XYZ file of C-alpha atoms in Angstrom:
337
model
C -96.120 45.785 181.063
C -96.113 48.147 184.381
C -94.834 46.042 186.368
C -95.669 46.127 190.633
C -94.191 44.842 193.951
C -96.006 45.256 196.859
C -94.188 46.171 200.582
C -95.992 44.697 203.450
C -94.092 45.878 206.440
C -95.149 43.622 210.130
C -94.038 43.415 213.073
C -95.465 40.355 215.644
C -98.860 39.528 213.512
C -97.750 36.186 211.784
C -101.326 35.085 211.415
C -102.001 38.372 209.882
C -99.510 38.697 207.484
C -99.567 34.811 206.431
C -103.403 35.707 205.789
C -101.988 38.899 203.768
C -99.234 37.291 201.534
C -101.893 34.792 200.659
C -104.347 37.602 199.161
C -101.362 38.962 197.330
C -100.770 35.220 195.723
C -104.364 34.577 194.644
C -104.192 38.388 193.262
C -105.543 37.535 189.139
C -103.663 40.471 188.376
C -99.721 38.844 189.014
C -97.367 40.649 191.370
C -93.961 40.966 190.081
C -92.752 40.502 193.601
C -92.952 40.965 196.806
C -91.435 42.438 199.496
C -91.732 42.038 203.235
C -90.596 43.821 205.855
C -89.639 42.308 209.049
C -89.580 44.650 211.683
C -87.381 42.618 214.329
C -90.634 40.324 214.865
C -90.568 37.905 218.086
C -93.275 35.836 217.764
C -91.856 33.215 214.531
C -91.771 35.158 212.032
C -88.810 35.701 210.790
C -88.234 31.677 210.518
C -90.909 31.614 207.930
C -89.872 34.141 206.552
C -86.262 32.751 206.050
C -87.837 29.622 204.480
C -90.055 31.653 202.043
C -88.215 31.656 199.472
C -90.659 32.970 196.974
C -90.674 36.722 199.221
C -88.033 38.837 198.867
C -87.351 39.751 202.441
C -85.850 42.837 204.806
C -85.314 41.936 208.235
C -84.904 45.270 210.271
C -84.932 47.256 214.025
C -88.454 47.936 214.662
C -88.461 51.328 213.718
C -92.035 51.095 213.017
C -94.764 51.077 210.512
C -92.779 54.498 208.721
C -89.826 53.235 209.426
C -90.985 49.771 207.325
C -92.266 51.097 204.451
C -88.917 53.698 204.123
C -87.270 50.316 203.616
C -89.201 48.412 201.156
C -89.832 51.346 199.246
C -86.520 52.584 198.979
C -85.935 47.893 198.338
C -88.612 48.445 195.437
C -87.342 51.155 193.935
C -83.258 50.589 193.456
C -85.129 46.816 191.599
C -86.914 49.719 189.261
C -90.075 48.792 189.579
C -93.014 50.357 187.967
C -95.628 51.111 190.962
C -95.377 49.640 194.827
C -98.387 48.831 196.368
C -98.525 49.842 200.222
C -99.757 47.491 203.088
C -99.796 46.408 206.162
C -99.443 43.238 207.511
C -103.638 43.009 208.535
C -104.722 44.583 205.321
C -105.971 41.000 202.525
C -106.909 41.907 199.349
C -109.820 40.582 196.906
C -108.783 38.439 194.457
C -109.259 40.978 191.830
C -108.503 43.805 193.512
C -105.201 44.816 191.815
C -106.852 43.556 188.619
C -109.280 46.369 188.934
C -107.031 48.633 189.857
C -105.039 48.663 187.287
C -107.973 48.906 184.249
C -108.151 51.093 181.575
C -105.745 53.979 181.079
C -105.534 54.473 185.303
C -101.916 53.194 184.930
C -100.589 56.564 184.316
C -97.503 57.976 186.158
C -98.950 60.714 187.040
C -101.900 59.500 189.815
C -102.002 57.463 192.996
C -104.482 54.966 193.128
C -106.471 52.845 196.253
C -109.393 50.652 197.085
C -112.118 51.308 198.250
C -110.713 49.465 202.383
C -113.583 47.064 203.783
C -113.629 46.641 207.479
C -116.083 43.716 208.641
C -119.238 44.307 206.747
C -118.467 48.045 206.608
C -117.061 50.294 204.617
C -113.959 52.498 206.711
C -114.010 55.005 204.817
C -110.774 56.838 207.825
C -108.393 55.145 204.606
C -109.270 57.407 202.716
C -110.614 61.553 202.282
C -109.650 65.323 201.511
C -107.256 67.184 203.636
C -107.706 71.192 203.545
C -104.432 72.604 205.518
C -106.759 75.553 205.656
C -108.129 74.201 208.455
C -106.402 72.894 211.649
C -108.225 69.811 213.354
C -106.980 66.982 214.563
C -107.068 64.813 212.225
C -106.483 66.354 209.749
C -108.580 64.605 206.975
C -112.250 64.619 206.286
C -113.153 61.310 205.732
C -114.986 60.073 202.306
C -118.949 59.050 202.703
C -121.004 56.858 201.188
C -122.225 59.503 199.504
C -119.557 59.739 197.583
C -118.823 55.889 197.227
C -122.453 56.028 194.794
C -121.232 59.111 192.815
C -121.342 58.962 189.017
C -118.182 57.749 187.470
C -115.648 55.160 188.090
C -113.043 56.921 190.352
C -113.226 59.237 193.130
C -110.842 62.494 193.391
C -109.258 62.212 196.803
C -106.306 64.236 198.457
C -105.208 61.419 201.525
C -104.487 58.075 200.884
C -103.235 55.717 204.001
C -101.520 53.048 203.530
C -103.605 50.521 203.235
C -104.009 49.354 199.521
C -102.109 52.208 198.151
C -101.187 51.792 194.747
C -97.770 54.936 194.120
C -96.250 54.882 190.329
C -92.382 55.690 190.796
C -92.476 57.888 189.380
C -94.204 60.263 192.531
C -91.153 58.389 194.555
C -88.280 60.409 192.524
C -90.075 63.743 192.934
C -91.620 63.374 196.412
C -88.835 60.835 198.837
C -89.835 58.812 200.869
C -92.049 58.925 203.716
C -91.010 59.463 207.163
C -89.486 57.197 208.623
C -88.313 58.851 211.967
C -92.728 59.240 212.358
C -92.194 56.174 213.408
C -96.225 55.154 213.600
C -99.410 57.922 212.422
C -99.979 60.157 210.113
C -96.897 59.030 208.117
C -99.337 58.082 205.590
C -100.872 62.211 206.071
C -97.605 63.894 205.237
C -97.140 62.028 202.631
C -100.133 62.769 200.821
C -99.567 65.892 201.330
C -96.671 65.743 199.387
C -97.533 64.203 196.946
C -100.996 66.767 195.647
C -98.247 69.086 195.900
C -96.267 68.160 194.118
C -98.984 67.647 190.849
C -99.650 64.402 191.466
C -103.370 63.137 192.250
C -104.939 60.179 194.420
C -107.463 58.320 192.522
C -110.349 56.196 194.713
C -111.324 53.179 192.308
C -114.432 52.290 193.504
C -115.385 48.639 191.985
C -111.443 47.405 194.103
C -111.617 46.589 197.518
C -109.181 45.754 200.180
C -110.394 44.251 203.429
C -108.086 45.224 206.918
C -107.807 43.639 210.192
C -110.371 40.684 208.903
C -112.063 39.659 205.830
C -115.509 39.769 205.172
C -118.484 37.217 203.827
C -120.203 40.167 202.651
C -120.884 40.199 198.359
C -121.505 43.210 196.878
C -119.373 46.068 199.479
C -120.048 49.115 197.455
C -123.581 49.094 198.734
C -123.077 49.025 202.289
C -125.068 51.566 204.469
C -123.425 51.972 207.999
C -120.450 54.210 206.531
C -118.354 55.058 209.808
C -117.952 58.965 208.743
C -122.672 58.949 209.413
C -122.634 57.836 212.103
C -123.276 59.929 214.596
C -124.776 58.651 217.760
C -126.611 60.958 220.912
C -123.754 63.104 222.608
C -124.033 63.241 226.528
C -123.505 66.322 228.677
C -121.299 64.969 231.702
C -120.649 66.414 234.879
C -118.309 67.814 236.827
C -117.286 65.268 238.536
C -117.945 62.165 236.073
C -115.345 64.517 234.009
C -112.824 64.635 237.183
C -113.907 60.588 237.611
C -112.100 60.409 233.914
C -109.132 62.672 235.285
C -107.904 60.409 238.077
C -109.526 57.225 236.325
C -108.209 57.511 232.677
C -104.347 56.732 233.274
C -103.945 54.690 236.503
C -103.131 51.603 234.803
C -99.702 51.641 233.493
C -100.699 49.040 231.382
C -102.874 51.300 229.575
C -101.347 54.559 228.525
C -101.066 53.764 224.239
C -97.850 55.519 224.659
C -97.539 55.855 220.643
C -100.654 57.928 220.633
C -98.066 60.417 222.380
C -95.815 59.955 218.568
C -99.800 60.232 216.755
C -100.089 63.517 218.129
C -96.316 65.062 217.703
C -96.584 63.550 214.180
C -99.417 65.136 213.599
C -97.766 68.538 214.528
C -94.458 68.222 212.676
C -97.567 67.510 209.657
C -98.855 70.586 210.273
C -95.600 72.853 211.151
C -94.295 71.684 208.116
C -96.556 72.397 205.561
C -98.577 74.773 207.351
C -96.027 76.247 209.637
C -97.137 78.451 213.306
C -100.590 79.334 213.970
C -102.274 81.183 215.975
C -104.691 77.585 215.513
C -101.811 75.284 216.071
C -100.758 77.133 219.012
C -104.344 77.121 220.598
C -104.417 73.704 220.482
C -101.035 73.732 221.877
C -101.787 76.026 224.320
C -105.057 73.322 225.473
C -103.276 70.562 225.460
C -101.000 71.486 227.528
C -103.236 72.307 229.980
C -104.806 68.891 229.611
C -101.759 67.220 230.927
C -101.531 69.414 233.677
C -104.842 68.568 234.128
C -103.974 65.059 234.599
C -100.669 65.633 237.002
C -102.767 67.174 239.353
C -105.899 64.436 239.292
C -104.918 61.469 238.069
C -104.259 58.920 241.284
C -101.479 57.096 239.813
C -99.142 58.359 236.377
C -99.243 61.889 236.444
C -95.815 63.154 235.837
C -95.457 59.972 233.661
C -98.897 61.500 231.374
C -97.076 65.468 232.376
C -93.662 63.452 230.687
C -95.136 62.257 227.397
C -97.022 65.803 226.358
C -93.915 67.271 226.129
C -91.960 65.590 224.609
C -94.070 65.247 221.413
C -94.709 68.808 221.855
C -91.799 69.527 222.160
C -90.515 67.331 219.238
C -93.455 68.164 217.081
C -92.931 72.104 217.012
C -88.872 71.489 216.884
C -88.551 68.677 214.842
C -85.865 66.857 217.230
C -87.515 63.129 216.903
C -85.834 60.836 219.680
C -89.063 57.557 219.550
C -86.338 56.136 222.088
C -87.300 58.529 224.924
C -90.759 58.296 224.257
C -91.197 54.162 223.432
C -88.870 54.040 226.727
C -91.733 55.153 228.912
C -94.308 52.258 227.656
C -93.620 50.091 230.383
C -91.940 52.892 233.065
C -94.619 53.656 236.265
C -94.021 56.684 237.692
């Protein structure tokens, strides 16, 4: 019988982590091990895990989701597990999730398996989709849709699966290695999915397996939900030039509102394109547009203009060159300019 280890990465979300672990322990198809990677939490997570003897625990400094998954996957791989079930601490698989993923002949060494992600009572298509590198877009993946879920067959062939419930065979790691820990957060699963597909493996979205994200739901038949994120088409409202200028003046004026991690995400997106497609006219055009955007914020912003420019430059330069320095970006998280 194939052995399966869950790998959970957590950072300062003890309440969510406890619920995630409870869901894993209640799986109909019992897990052979649960590995928890604690990314330097300061909210009591460390004490909780030190007292929880039923889990295998890694305590480390905060290396982001990417560094956390690499650490947990390496341990599971070295321990000889056949399959690794990856998830964040805010992922809550239904009791039947793993059982349904592993039914029939799904557990083959050449295919990654994934459950449908549900947030509240809505199927969240953001975590499953298709990647076509002939089109450079942000984000790189095209999302699944409600139409995909109503198609014939028990599985859907996809080419992108996030780390919310990715069930990965040992053979994938043996051939393509681990995610890129230097990514820290965002797009590490996109880049890994590209390598998995290029390594000759397949990805299947299993239509009768479900995992909740961020919060549990009381919904019973989620496959019939009609509100798909990818199919929402809000009417576009054309903004005036004065409104655009005002937005640029206000958007980054509050230092606390600046999401530094989003710049890491943009850097990782650029690097993923560089690795798997190279520098193209399409990518150069997008980088140029980003630079113009950065300059406009520098000129118009009521505050923090220099900080925004530095974040843009750091993310673009590191993305193009591959010379990652997470610390220099994260150091700007609470620093005003």
